[in-house]
Short mmCIF file of C-alpha atoms in Angstrom, two decimals:
data_model
loop_
_atom_site.label_atom_id
_atom_site.label_comp_id
_atom_site.label_asym_id
_atom_site.label_seq_id
_atom_site.Cartn_x
_atom_site.Cartn_y
_atom_site.Cartn_z
CA UNK C 317 7.84 -14.34 -13.46
CA UNK C 318 4.77 -12.93 -15.06
CA UNK C 319 4.54 -12.37 -18.86
CA UNK C 320 2.02 -10.19 -20.28
CA UNK C 321 0.93 -9.64 -23.94
CA UNK C 322 -1.91 -7.18 -25.05
CA UNK C 323 -4.56 -8.35 -26.96
CA UNK C 324 -6.71 -6.73 -29.70
CA UNK C 325 -10.17 -7.27 -30.25
CA UNK C 326 -9.99 -10.54 -32.41
CA UNK C 327 -13.82 -11.95 -32.56
CA UNK C 328 -14.97 -8.60 -34.02
CA UNK C 329 -12.33 -7.99 -36.36
CA UNK C 330 -11.81 -4.50 -35.11
CA UNK C 331 -9.41 -2.66 -32.70
CA UNK C 332 -11.23 -1.05 -29.65
CA UNK C 333 -12.28 2.82 -30.14
CA UNK C 334 -11.93 5.35 -27.08
CA UNK C 335 -14.86 3.89 -24.52
CA UNK C 336 -16.83 6.30 -22.92
CA UNK C 337 -17.31 4.76 -19.34
CA UNK C 338 -14.72 6.30 -16.91
CA UNK C 339 -14.42 6.99 -13.20
CA UNK C 340 -12.96 10.52 -12.47
CA UNK C 341 -11.03 10.06 -9.19
CA UNK C 342 -10.18 13.73 -8.39
CA UNK C 343 -13.97 14.88 -7.73
CA UNK C 344 -14.67 15.06 -4.31
CA UNK C 345 -17.56 12.54 -4.08
CA UNK C 346 -16.98 9.10 -6.36
CA UNK C 347 -20.23 6.86 -7.13
CA UNK C 348 -18.74 3.54 -7.42
CA UNK C 349 -19.10 2.34 -10.57
CA UNK C 350 -21.22 -0.70 -11.49
CA UNK C 351 -19.28 -3.75 -12.95
CA UNK C 352 -19.69 -7.04 -13.81
CA UNK C 353 -17.10 -9.47 -13.36
CA UNK C 354 -17.49 -13.02 -14.69
CA UNK C 355 -15.87 -16.15 -13.89
CA UNK C 356 -12.95 -16.92 -16.03
CA UNK C 357 -13.35 -19.92 -18.28
CA UNK C 358 -11.50 -23.17 -17.69
CA UNK C 359 -9.21 -24.15 -15.10
CA UNK C 360 -11.55 -25.64 -13.27
CA UNK C 361 -11.72 -23.59 -10.07
CA UNK C 362 -8.83 -21.46 -10.79
CA UNK C 363 -11.20 -19.32 -12.88
CA UNK C 364 -13.49 -18.63 -10.11
CA UNK C 365 -11.04 -17.95 -8.02
CA UNK C 366 -9.19 -15.28 -10.01
CA UNK C 367 -12.40 -13.58 -10.94
CA UNK C 368 -12.91 -13.71 -6.98
CA UNK C 369 -9.75 -12.19 -6.51
CA UNK C 370 -10.47 -9.32 -9.03
CA UNK C 371 -13.76 -8.83 -7.68
CA UNK C 372 -12.56 -7.97 -4.17
CA UNK C 373 -9.73 -5.71 -4.96
CA UNK C 374 -11.84 -3.81 -7.01
CA UNK C 375 -14.79 -3.62 -4.31
CA UNK C 376 -12.34 -2.71 -1.25
CA UNK C 377 -11.01 0.12 -3.41
CA UNK C 378 -14.48 1.87 -2.89
CA UNK C 379 -14.69 3.05 -6.78
CA UNK C 380 -16.26 -0.06 -7.95
CA UNK C 381 -19.41 -1.71 -7.39
CA UNK C 382 -19.37 -5.31 -8.32
CA UNK C 383 -22.82 -6.72 -9.69
CA UNK C 384 -24.06 -9.91 -8.08
CA UNK C 385 -23.41 -12.81 -10.45
CA UNK C 386 -27.31 -13.96 -9.62
CA UNK C 387 -28.56 -10.71 -11.54
CA UNK C 388 -26.28 -11.72 -15.19
CA UNK C 389 -28.53 -12.88 -17.85
CA UNK C 390 -26.11 -13.81 -20.42
CA UNK C 391 -23.77 -16.72 -19.61
CA UNK C 392 -20.40 -16.00 -20.95
CA UNK C 393 -19.11 -19.31 -23.02
CA UNK C 394 -16.64 -17.66 -24.91
CA UNK C 395 -14.63 -15.13 -23.67
CA UNK C 396 -13.06 -13.93 -26.73
CA UNK C 397 -16.65 -13.18 -28.45
CA UNK C 398 -18.22 -9.96 -28.32
CA UNK C 399 -20.94 -9.87 -25.43
CA UNK C 400 -24.68 -9.37 -25.70
CA UNK C 401 -24.15 -5.69 -24.67
CA UNK C 402 -27.86 -5.28 -24.10
CA UNK C 403 -28.08 -8.07 -21.52
CA UNK C 404 -25.48 -6.17 -19.45
CA UNK C 405 -26.83 -2.60 -19.69
CA UNK C 406 -30.37 -4.06 -18.46
CA UNK C 407 -28.64 -4.94 -15.11
CA UNK C 408 -27.05 -1.53 -15.36
CA UNK C 409 -23.48 -2.94 -16.00
CA UNK C 410 -21.30 0.00 -16.94
CA UNK C 411 -18.30 -2.12 -17.81
CA UNK C 412 -17.96 -5.73 -17.98
CA UNK C 413 -14.76 -8.46 -17.34
CA UNK C 414 -14.82 -11.37 -19.40
CA UNK C 415 -11.48 -14.05 -19.08
CA UNK C 416 -10.41 -17.36 -19.37
CA UNK C 417 -7.25 -19.44 -17.59
CA UNK C 418 -5.93 -22.48 -18.97
CA UNK C 419 -2.72 -24.77 -18.74
CA UNK C 420 0.15 -24.74 -20.86
CA UNK C 421 2.41 -27.34 -22.21
CA UNK C 422 5.00 -26.38 -20.36
CA UNK C 423 3.31 -26.49 -17.31
CA UNK C 424 2.26 -22.28 -17.11
CA UNK C 425 -1.14 -20.51 -16.54
CA UNK C 426 -2.43 -18.60 -19.22
CA UNK C 427 -4.95 -16.00 -17.92
CA UNK C 428 -6.45 -13.43 -20.22
CA UNK C 429 -9.09 -11.00 -19.63
CA UNK C 430 -11.03 -8.41 -22.10
CA UNK C 431 -12.59 -5.16 -20.33
CA UNK C 432 -15.84 -4.36 -22.03
CA UNK C 433 -17.61 -0.82 -21.99
CA UNK C 434 -21.18 -2.22 -22.54
CA UNK C 435 -23.14 1.04 -23.27
CA UNK C 436 -20.80 2.07 -26.09
CA UNK C 437 -20.74 -1.56 -27.26
CA UNK C 438 -16.63 -1.86 -27.44
CA UNK C 439 -13.59 -3.37 -25.98
CA UNK C 440 -11.69 -1.21 -23.87
CA UNK C 441 -8.85 -3.17 -22.93
CA UNK C 442 -7.62 -6.90 -23.24
CA UNK C 443 -4.27 -8.66 -22.41
CA UNK C 444 -2.85 -12.45 -21.20
CA UNK C 445 -0.47 -12.98 -19.06
CA UNK C 446 1.65 -16.44 -18.45
CA UNK C 447 2.71 -17.40 -15.14
CA UNK C 448 3.45 -20.29 -12.79
CA UNK C 449 1.34 -21.82 -10.08
CA UNK C 450 2.81 -19.81 -7.63
CA UNK C 451 1.79 -16.71 -8.86
CA UNK C 452 -1.67 -17.56 -9.69
CA UNK C 453 -2.96 -14.61 -6.96
CA UNK C 454 -0.33 -12.31 -8.50
CA UNK C 455 -2.12 -12.49 -11.81
CA UNK C 456 -5.46 -11.76 -10.63
CA UNK C 457 -3.85 -8.82 -8.78
CA UNK C 458 -2.44 -7.37 -11.60
CA UNK C 459 -5.33 -8.14 -13.92
CA UNK C 460 -7.24 -5.78 -11.26
CA UNK C 461 -4.49 -3.29 -11.54
CA UNK C 462 -4.93 -3.25 -15.23
CA UNK C 463 -8.42 -2.42 -14.76
CA UNK C 464 -8.53 -0.04 -12.28
CA UNK C 465 -6.24 1.63 -14.27
CA UNK C 466 -8.16 1.98 -17.85
CA UNK C 467 -11.02 2.91 -15.89
CA UNK C 468 -9.76 5.94 -13.12
CA UNK C 469 -6.55 6.79 -15.71
CA UNK C 470 -4.23 5.96 -12.27
CA UNK C 471 -2.00 3.18 -11.41
CA UNK C 472 -3.72 0.72 -9.39
CA UNK C 473 -2.19 -0.76 -6.22
CA UNK C 474 -3.45 -4.75 -6.14
CA UNK C 475 -0.40 -5.98 -7.18
CA UNK C 476 1.67 -5.03 -3.68
CA UNK C 477 2.70 -6.56 -0.42
CA UNK C 478 2.66 -5.23 3.10
CA UNK C 479 5.38 -6.08 5.87
CA UNK C 480 3.98 -5.67 9.32
CA UNK C 481 4.45 -7.02 12.93
CA UNK C 482 2.73 -10.21 13.75
CA UNK C 483 1.32 -10.28 17.35
CA UNK C 484 0.61 -13.16 19.32
CA UNK C 485 0.45 -14.81 22.72
CA UNK C 486 -0.91 -12.54 25.96
CA UNK C 487 -0.68 -8.94 26.23
CA UNK C 488 2.41 -9.13 28.89
CA UNK C 489 3.96 -11.76 26.93
CA UNK C 490 3.51 -10.85 23.39
CA UNK C 491 5.50 -12.68 20.58
CA UNK C 492 6.39 -9.94 17.77
CA UNK C 493 7.53 -11.41 14.59
CA UNK C 494 8.40 -9.88 11.03
CA UNK C 495 5.85 -10.88 9.01
CA UNK C 496 4.79 -10.09 5.08
CA UNK C 497 1.53 -10.71 3.09
CA UNK C 498 -0.35 -9.83 -0.05
CA UNK C 499 -1.91 -6.24 0.15
CA UNK C 500 -5.44 -7.99 0.84
CA UNK C 501 -4.29 -10.13 3.59
CA UNK C 502 -3.27 -13.59 1.80
CA UNK C 503 0.06 -15.51 1.70
CA UNK C 504 1.48 -14.59 5.02
CA UNK C 505 5.05 -15.17 5.63
CA UNK C 506 7.12 -14.89 8.51
CA UNK C 507 10.48 -13.46 8.08
CA UNK C 508 11.44 -13.67 11.88
CA UNK C 509 11.34 -16.48 14.36
CA UNK C 510 9.80 -14.29 16.99
CA UNK C 511 12.88 -14.66 19.58
CA UNK C 512 13.27 -11.04 19.92
CA UNK C 513 11.14 -8.15 19.63
CA UNK C 514 10.94 -6.38 16.03
CA UNK C 515 9.66 -2.92 15.26
CA UNK C 516 8.46 -0.73 12.72
CA UNK C 517 9.81 -2.15 9.22
CA UNK C 518 10.09 0.20 6.31
CA UNK C 519 9.87 -0.90 2.61
CA UNK C 520 12.66 0.26 0.26
CA UNK C 521 11.13 2.24 -2.36
CA UNK C 522 12.86 0.77 -5.55
CA UNK C 523 13.08 -2.84 -4.42
CA UNK C 524 12.03 -5.61 -2.29
CA UNK C 525 14.13 -4.80 0.77
CA UNK C 526 13.52 -3.01 4.10
CA UNK C 527 14.73 -2.12 7.36
CA UNK C 528 13.61 -2.77 10.76
CA UNK C 529 14.22 -2.43 14.44
CA UNK C 530 15.77 -5.72 16.36
CA UNK C 531 16.30 -5.98 20.16
CA UNK C 532 17.81 -9.25 19.93
CA UNK C 533 21.01 -8.15 21.77
CA UNK C 534 19.16 -5.95 24.12
CA UNK C 535 19.68 -2.68 22.57
CA UNK C 536 18.03 -1.36 19.37
CA UNK C 537 19.40 -2.37 16.38
CA UNK C 538 18.70 -1.61 12.93
CA UNK C 539 18.88 -4.23 9.75
CA UNK C 540 18.56 -4.28 6.01
CA UNK C 541 16.75 -7.64 5.18
CA UNK C 542 16.10 -8.66 1.34
CA UNK C 543 13.09 -10.33 1.50
CA UNK C 544 13.66 -12.86 -1.30
CA UNK C 545 16.73 -14.20 -0.44
CA UNK C 546 16.22 -13.66 3.37
CA UNK C 547 20.06 -11.99 3.43
CA UNK C 548 20.27 -9.90 6.35
CA UNK C 549 22.76 -6.88 7.00
CA UNK C 550 23.57 -4.96 10.16
CA UNK C 551 22.90 -1.16 9.15
CA UNK C 552 24.26 -0.02 13.15
CA UNK C 553 23.17 -0.16 16.91
CA UNK C 554 21.42 3.00 17.80
CA UNK C 555 20.93 3.50 21.24
CA UNK C 556 17.81 5.63 22.09
CA UNK C 557 16.36 5.08 18.97
CA UNK C 558 12.53 4.52 18.40
CA UNK C 559 11.69 4.11 15.11
CA UNK C 560 13.49 2.35 12.20
CA UNK C 561 14.79 4.72 9.56
CA UNK C 562 12.93 5.27 6.29
CA UNK C 563 14.39 5.21 2.86
CA UNK C 564 15.21 7.95 0.48
CA UNK C 565 13.12 7.67 -2.89
CA UNK C 566 16.65 6.31 -4.38
CA UNK C 567 17.03 3.41 -1.87
CA UNK C 568 20.73 5.12 -1.43
CA UNK C 569 20.25 6.62 1.74
CA UNK C 570 18.09 6.08 5.43
CA UNK C 571 17.02 9.07 7.71
CA UNK C 572 16.37 8.64 11.03
CA UNK C 573 16.18 10.14 14.64
CA UNK C 574 18.99 9.57 16.68
CA UNK C 575 19.36 10.30 20.43
CA UNK C 576 22.97 11.53 21.08
CA UNK C 577 25.14 12.38 24.28
CA UNK C 578 23.95 15.58 24.56
CA UNK C 579 20.53 14.05 25.42
CA UNK C 580 18.70 15.38 22.30
CA UNK C 581 16.92 13.76 19.47
CA UNK C 582 18.01 15.08 16.05
CA UNK C 583 17.64 14.08 12.51
CA UNK C 584 20.43 12.46 10.70
CA UNK C 585 20.67 10.65 7.12
CA UNK C 586 23.18 7.88 6.75
CA UNK C 587 24.70 6.91 3.15
CA UNK C 588 23.99 2.90 2.93
CA UNK C 589 27.29 2.59 1.14
CA UNK C 590 29.79 4.32 3.12
CA UNK C 591 27.97 4.39 6.03
CA UNK C 592 28.76 7.86 7.14
CA UNK C 593 25.80 10.08 9.02
CA UNK C 594 25.02 13.94 8.28
CA UNK C 595 23.40 15.72 10.52
CA UNK C 596 20.09 17.64 9.40
CA UNK C 597 18.62 19.37 12.61
CA UNK C 598 20.56 20.40 15.82
CA UNK C 599 17.77 21.52 18.35
CA UNK C 600 17.35 20.98 22.43
CA UNK C 601 14.04 19.96 21.38
CA UNK C 602 12.93 16.06 20.43
CA UNK C 603 12.97 15.92 16.58
CA UNK C 604 11.61 12.65 15.45
CA UNK C 605 9.69 10.73 12.35
CA UNK C 606 11.45 12.04 9.44
CA UNK C 607 9.91 10.92 5.90
CA UNK C 608 11.68 12.17 2.55
CA UNK C 609 9.25 13.58 -0.14
CA UNK C 610 9.26 11.39 -3.13
CA UNK C 611 11.68 13.78 -5.15
CA UNK C 612 14.13 13.28 -2.31
CA UNK C 613 14.38 17.31 -1.96
CA UNK C 614 12.54 17.72 1.16
CA UNK C 615 11.84 15.79 4.62
CA UNK C 616 8.81 16.09 6.65
CA UNK C 617 9.26 15.15 10.72
CA UNK C 618 8.01 16.21 14.31
CA UNK C 619 9.24 18.63 16.29
CA UNK C 620 8.15 19.79 20.03
CA UNK C 621 10.54 23.04 19.71
CA UNK C 622 7.16 25.19 19.84
CA UNK C 623 6.00 23.47 22.95
CA UNK C 624 4.40 20.28 21.91
CA UNK C 625 4.60 18.10 18.96
CA UNK C 626 3.71 19.29 15.39
CA UNK C 627 4.75 19.07 11.52
CA UNK C 628 7.73 20.49 9.97
CA UNK C 629 9.40 20.58 6.88
CA UNK C 630 12.92 21.26 5.73
CA UNK C 631 14.86 20.79 2.60
CA UNK C 632 16.74 17.36 2.55
CA UNK C 633 20.14 19.11 3.47
CA UNK C 634 18.37 20.51 6.79
CA UNK C 635 17.70 23.89 5.41
CA UNK C 636 14.34 25.94 5.97
CA UNK C 637 13.12 24.08 8.65
CA UNK C 638 9.69 25.26 8.78
CA UNK C 639 6.39 24.46 10.83
CA UNK C 640 3.03 23.68 8.54
CA UNK C 641 0.94 22.44 11.16
CA UNK C 642 -0.97 24.25 13.82
CA UNK C 643 -4.22 22.57 14.59
CA UNK C 644 -5.02 21.24 18.26
CA UNK C 645 -3.14 18.45 19.54
CA UNK C 646 -0.16 16.47 19.01
CA UNK C 647 1.14 15.25 15.90
CA UNK C 648 3.34 12.24 15.01
CA UNK C 649 4.41 9.98 12.40
CA UNK C 650 4.11 12.25 8.98
CA UNK C 651 4.60 10.33 5.63
CA UNK C 652 4.98 11.71 2.42
CA UNK C 653 2.54 10.83 -0.18
CA UNK C 654 4.11 8.81 -3.31
CA UNK C 655 2.20 11.54 -5.61
CA UNK C 656 3.93 14.46 -3.50
CA UNK C 657 0.83 16.05 -2.98
CA UNK C 658 0.18 15.42 0.68
CA UNK C 659 1.65 14.20 4.16
CA UNK C 660 -0.42 11.64 6.25
CA UNK C 661 0.07 11.77 10.18
CA UNK C 662 -1.37 10.74 13.30
CA UNK C 663 -2.99 13.19 15.49
CA UNK C 664 -3.85 12.86 19.23
CA UNK C 665 -6.54 15.22 20.39
CA UNK C 666 -9.32 15.21 22.99
CA UNK C 667 -8.51 11.86 24.00
CA UNK C 668 -8.95 10.24 20.70
CA UNK C 669 -6.20 9.13 17.85
CA UNK C 670 -6.85 10.33 14.27
CA UNK C 671 -5.55 9.51 10.72
CA UNK C 672 -5.72 12.36 8.62
CA UNK C 673 -4.03 14.28 5.68
CA UNK C 674 -3.02 17.69 4.96
CA UNK C 675 -1.22 19.40 1.86
CA UNK C 676 2.65 19.70 1.84
CA UNK C 677 2.40 23.44 3.26
CA UNK C 678 -0.11 22.52 5.87
CA UNK C 679 -3.18 23.49 4.48
CA UNK C 680 -6.35 21.56 3.90
CA UNK C 681 -5.99 19.27 6.71
CA UNK C 682 -8.65 16.32 6.83
CA UNK C 683 -9.22 13.85 9.35
CA UNK C 684 -10.06 10.38 7.41
CA UNK C 685 -10.30 8.33 10.71
CA UNK C 686 -10.68 8.48 14.34
CA UNK C 687 -10.27 5.45 16.65
CA UNK C 688 -9.05 4.45 20.26
CA UNK C 689 -5.42 4.32 19.74
CA UNK C 690 -4.57 3.93 16.06
CA UNK C 691 -1.42 5.28 14.51
CA UNK C 692 1.45 4.39 12.13
CA UNK C 693 0.26 5.66 8.21
CA UNK C 694 1.58 3.68 5.32
CA UNK C 695 0.91 4.81 1.61
CA UNK C 696 -0.27 2.55 -0.76
CA UNK C 697 1.76 3.25 -4.11
CA UNK C 698 -0.49 4.95 -6.06
CA UNK C 699 -1.53 7.63 -3.14
CA UNK C 700 -4.76 7.04 -3.23
CA UNK C 701 -5.51 4.50 -0.09
CA UNK C 702 -3.70 4.67 3.67
CA UNK C 703 -3.32 1.68 5.89
CA UNK C 704 -2.54 1.95 9.60
CA UNK C 705 -3.22 -0.24 12.93
CA UNK C 706 -5.87 0.15 15.50
CA UNK C 707 -5.55 -1.12 19.03
CA UNK C 708 -9.30 -2.77 19.77
CA UNK C 709 -10.57 -5.74 21.36
CA UNK C 710 -7.31 -6.95 23.15
CA UNK C 711 -4.61 -6.03 20.40
CA UNK C 712 -3.91 -3.85 17.12
CA UNK C 713 -5.35 -4.73 13.76
CA UNK C 714 -4.77 -3.34 10.10
CA UNK C 715 -7.28 -1.05 8.44
CA UNK C 716 -7.14 0.64 5.38
CA UNK C 717 -9.00 3.80 4.45
CA UNK C 718 -9.12 6.07 1.16
CA UNK C 719 -8.86 9.54 0.61
CA UNK C 720 -12.57 10.06 0.98
CA UNK C 721 -12.27 8.57 4.80
CA UNK C 722 -15.59 7.20 3.73
CA UNK C 723 -14.13 3.58 2.55
CA UNK C 724 -12.47 2.40 5.96
CA UNK C 725 -11.74 -1.66 5.16
CA UNK C 726 -10.37 -4.14 7.95
CA UNK C 727 -7.35 -6.48 6.69
CA UNK C 728 -7.97 -9.84 7.89
CA UNK C 729 -4.91 -11.34 9.39
CA UNK C 730 -5.16 -14.43 11.82
CA UNK C 731 -3.19 -12.64 14.47
CA UNK C 732 -2.93 -9.43 15.75
CA UNK C 733 -0.88 -6.80 13.70
CA UNK C 734 0.97 -3.72 13.82
CA UNK C 735 3.32 -1.52 12.16
CA UNK C 736 2.32 -1.67 8.57
CA UNK C 737 4.44 -0.59 5.50
CA UNK C 738 3.23 -0.81 2.05
CA UNK C 739 5.50 -1.93 -0.71
CA UNK C 740 6.15 -0.49 -4.47
CA UNK C 741 4.41 -2.19 -7.20
CA UNK C 742 5.76 -5.49 -7.70
CA UNK C 743 8.18 -6.11 -10.66
#
């Protein structure tokens, strides 16, 4: 549990006025904002660790350019006091983060930060958080999210987790385990033992619950797993299924592609309470990879009914099935953005795999990344960053890329990793 409390400006005795520094993330080209992040005072090495995590989060976003600490002129000794703004303007730090960490009598950690606009000479934000030892890293991610939101006007995505398939061993005898980690690759925890193949985990949009496929019985079975308790529930046996279902926005349904006795692969929705299924498509083609829009009113999917796999959109009841992609190549794994404005996809053309986005009517297609055997995009909860996996150097690894396509980042994992699924923001 993490508790938060806002902090006003105490040292100067005034409340912060509207600051001048901001980032317009809706511009086509965003110049990273120079920001200075000082080591948090107290807590021995913990203060420096929290500062390092905040710095890494903001830098990886591509929107911030943390200034090297060796360039700092002022040494912050009292993070509650107004800094010497001129010392920070000299090194072009447009924003400054100070903070402290201490241990409370009840054993909890108290971490507090202040965000300063150096050119306006004002405090922009300040909060303090109380957490137990197990949530030390989360405190840093939450602070990074708060800074991101204050400077961009949009929610951050750092206090999140990613569930994925950890792959180890020889290529012809690969051990695949369900695993979960923080979005930066830390705190890896295994959710399955690797005795059976597991594939394509999917996060619930409103709680820490996932669906995934398992072949422990030799046939594909879909399970629901409560991450915190480890409680597992069988959704059903689905012969011929190749991808796990995706949740509806309210978490009450899942949508999937099923191969039925007629040999056709069509889209079905299942109510998780009653286990009743509703057929949404009825074609002689292969309809697969469905994904709900964030308001639950529409579904995007792929179909080869036009000769090769393209992207289609329909109502959540199966009505109005409309093709929206008309580019060269073969499209797959479409996923609706949490913001509702874009659809991410994998595209295979010209001997390479591409990760791209398009508007929900199919216009404005943009390729963000091209490479050999890369696929499976998943959205950060703020809809600004994608994660996918790329096969290179003998096995798959996780990659993130922002919507500009210019900020591609590897996600560190000790083994090969595939099929990422991004969580909602943690509570």
